[in-house]
Amino acid sequence: MSDMNANRAFVRSDMLPEQAPPALETGVVKWLRENLFSSWINTILTLVSFALIYWVAQIIVPWAVFGIWDAGSLTECRAIRDELYGVSDGHGGGVACWAVIAERWPQIIFGFYPSDLYWRPILAFALFWVAITPVLFEGAPRQLLVVTVAFPFVAVALLWGNVGGPIAVALGFALGWAIYKFATPAIGQLAGTIATIVVPILYWILLSGYIGDGLSAILPGLEPVGSSRFGGFLLALVIGISCIVLSLPIGIMLALARQSDLFIINKSAVVFIEVFRGVPMIVWLFSASLLLGYFLPEGMDPDDLVRVIILITLFSAAYIAEVIRGGLAALPRGQYEGADSLGLDYWQSMRLIILPQALKISIPGIVSTFIGLFKDTTLVVFIGLLDPLKGLSDAIRATTEWNGIYWELFIFSGAIFFIFCFGMSQYSQYLERKLATDRR
């Protein structure tokens, strides 16, 4: 008996082969069980949701998929529909009449911009993507920053055909750089910074218009196109891009001013931010259209589009300032003390330590504000500009060919807005993941 116990192995000498996980714990089945059928109430809600989606889809999908693309008017579209599907209900139901998109998409995109000059906004839009590439993506060639700096002036020349105006404005930036570079060492940092800001502003208000007109008369230029010809998504992109690019640096300066210990600077920033945030945007749009000219110097009378860009920029900057102020307030006090311990002055600490962290914290709020701003460009319809959603849709429906069509125009415009806004949202999430150093 003892010999049998001596030869018996109590420790396994080989491992069992790996077993496949249970079917309920892997793949699609696991996801469905955990997300859709995790409890009896979730199961009921899932089934009800599927039924609702099916009911909506069986109405919308045939209407959209089997729509008519080749017709010259709504009446012709209905005749084709009746012939193909035997639908005769006296209105535009049954299937979609996408022919209005096929025929009028250039007008929805470009408004009333001259068709023989479409190459100019297309080129400006292409240059815009080249210009923002080194700003948005770290691996882009740094040489493209030349395009980034020159793009605003080139875009204005392309879109409006005004060559002298952008050059005159660029001279103001060159003037500010020259003052900061050469005058600051002689008059001191504070005085030099104030002069760098104030002198170009005075130049732009008092002299740039006359210089721009003189240069336009001398230099060969492109065919001029007035702002009244802008419309559709060209108008939305011009307003949206301009206001986004301009409002961010202004909002940063306002946020820093509101955090300042200097009484006048602090209270001026508070008044500016609260006034613009406390009044609806539509009021500022009407102010831009009707009242802004009374506050500008004599002889300086920008058109409606420029007025709208100015007021929406200031409105958006007030919201951006509060978003960034939240990021500044979220930083621990030790970050400020650490910057002081390194011997950095105010601007160095802000540029190198404080602002990068505050902007990282504020990314969701900043992008959310930008998305709202881009969608709010449709409000310009109330002051007579042809936005893509209401202004252009009404202009197309006012024609005899397409009088009575609605959903197709709204769906097309909404889809384009979704593409741009979803793109901004996705880039925001990419930037958050890239900068999430605390999670690595």
Short mmCIF file of N, CA and C in Angstrom, two decimals, residues 34 47 69 84 145 192 217 260 270 279 294 406 418:
data_model
loop_
_atom_site.label_atom_id
_atom_site.label_comp_id
_atom_site.label_asym_id
_atom_site.label_seq_id
_atom_site.Cartn_x
_atom_site.Cartn_y
_atom_site.Cartn_z
N GLU A 34 -24.17 43.24 -22.60
CA GLU A 34 -23.82 44.26 -21.62
C GLU A 34 -24.45 45.61 -21.92
N LEU A 47 -35.99 46.81 -27.37
CA LEU A 47 -36.96 46.33 -28.35
C LEU A 47 -37.88 47.45 -28.82
N TRP A 69 -33.69 62.55 -59.27
CA TRP A 69 -32.54 63.44 -59.42
C TRP A 69 -32.56 64.22 -60.72
N LEU A 84 -43.60 56.76 -62.31
CA LEU A 84 -42.78 55.64 -61.85
C LEU A 84 -43.43 54.86 -60.73
N LEU A 145 3.95 77.59 -42.40
CA LEU A 145 3.54 78.74 -41.59
C LEU A 145 3.57 80.03 -42.41
N GLY A 192 6.31 100.11 -24.61
CA GLY A 192 6.46 99.50 -25.93
C GLY A 192 5.30 98.60 -26.27
N ALA A 217 -6.11 101.61 -56.62
CA ALA A 217 -6.13 102.38 -57.87
C ALA A 217 -4.85 102.22 -58.67
N SER A 260 -6.60 90.20 -14.17
CA SER A 260 -5.57 91.19 -13.82
C SER A 260 -5.87 91.85 -12.47
N VAL A 270 -14.45 93.07 -17.46
CA VAL A 270 -15.69 92.57 -16.88
C VAL A 270 -16.90 93.19 -17.57
N VAL A 279 -26.54 90.04 -23.80
CA VAL A 279 -27.44 90.50 -24.85
C VAL A 279 -27.49 89.44 -25.94
N TYR A 294 -22.54 104.54 -36.77
CA TYR A 294 -22.55 105.77 -35.98
C TYR A 294 -21.36 105.86 -35.04
N TYR A 406 -39.40 71.88 -49.81
CA TYR A 406 -38.91 72.25 -48.48
C TYR A 406 -37.85 71.29 -47.96
N PHE A 418 -23.65 69.44 -40.50
CA PHE A 418 -23.23 68.33 -39.65
C PHE A 418 -21.80 67.91 -39.97
#
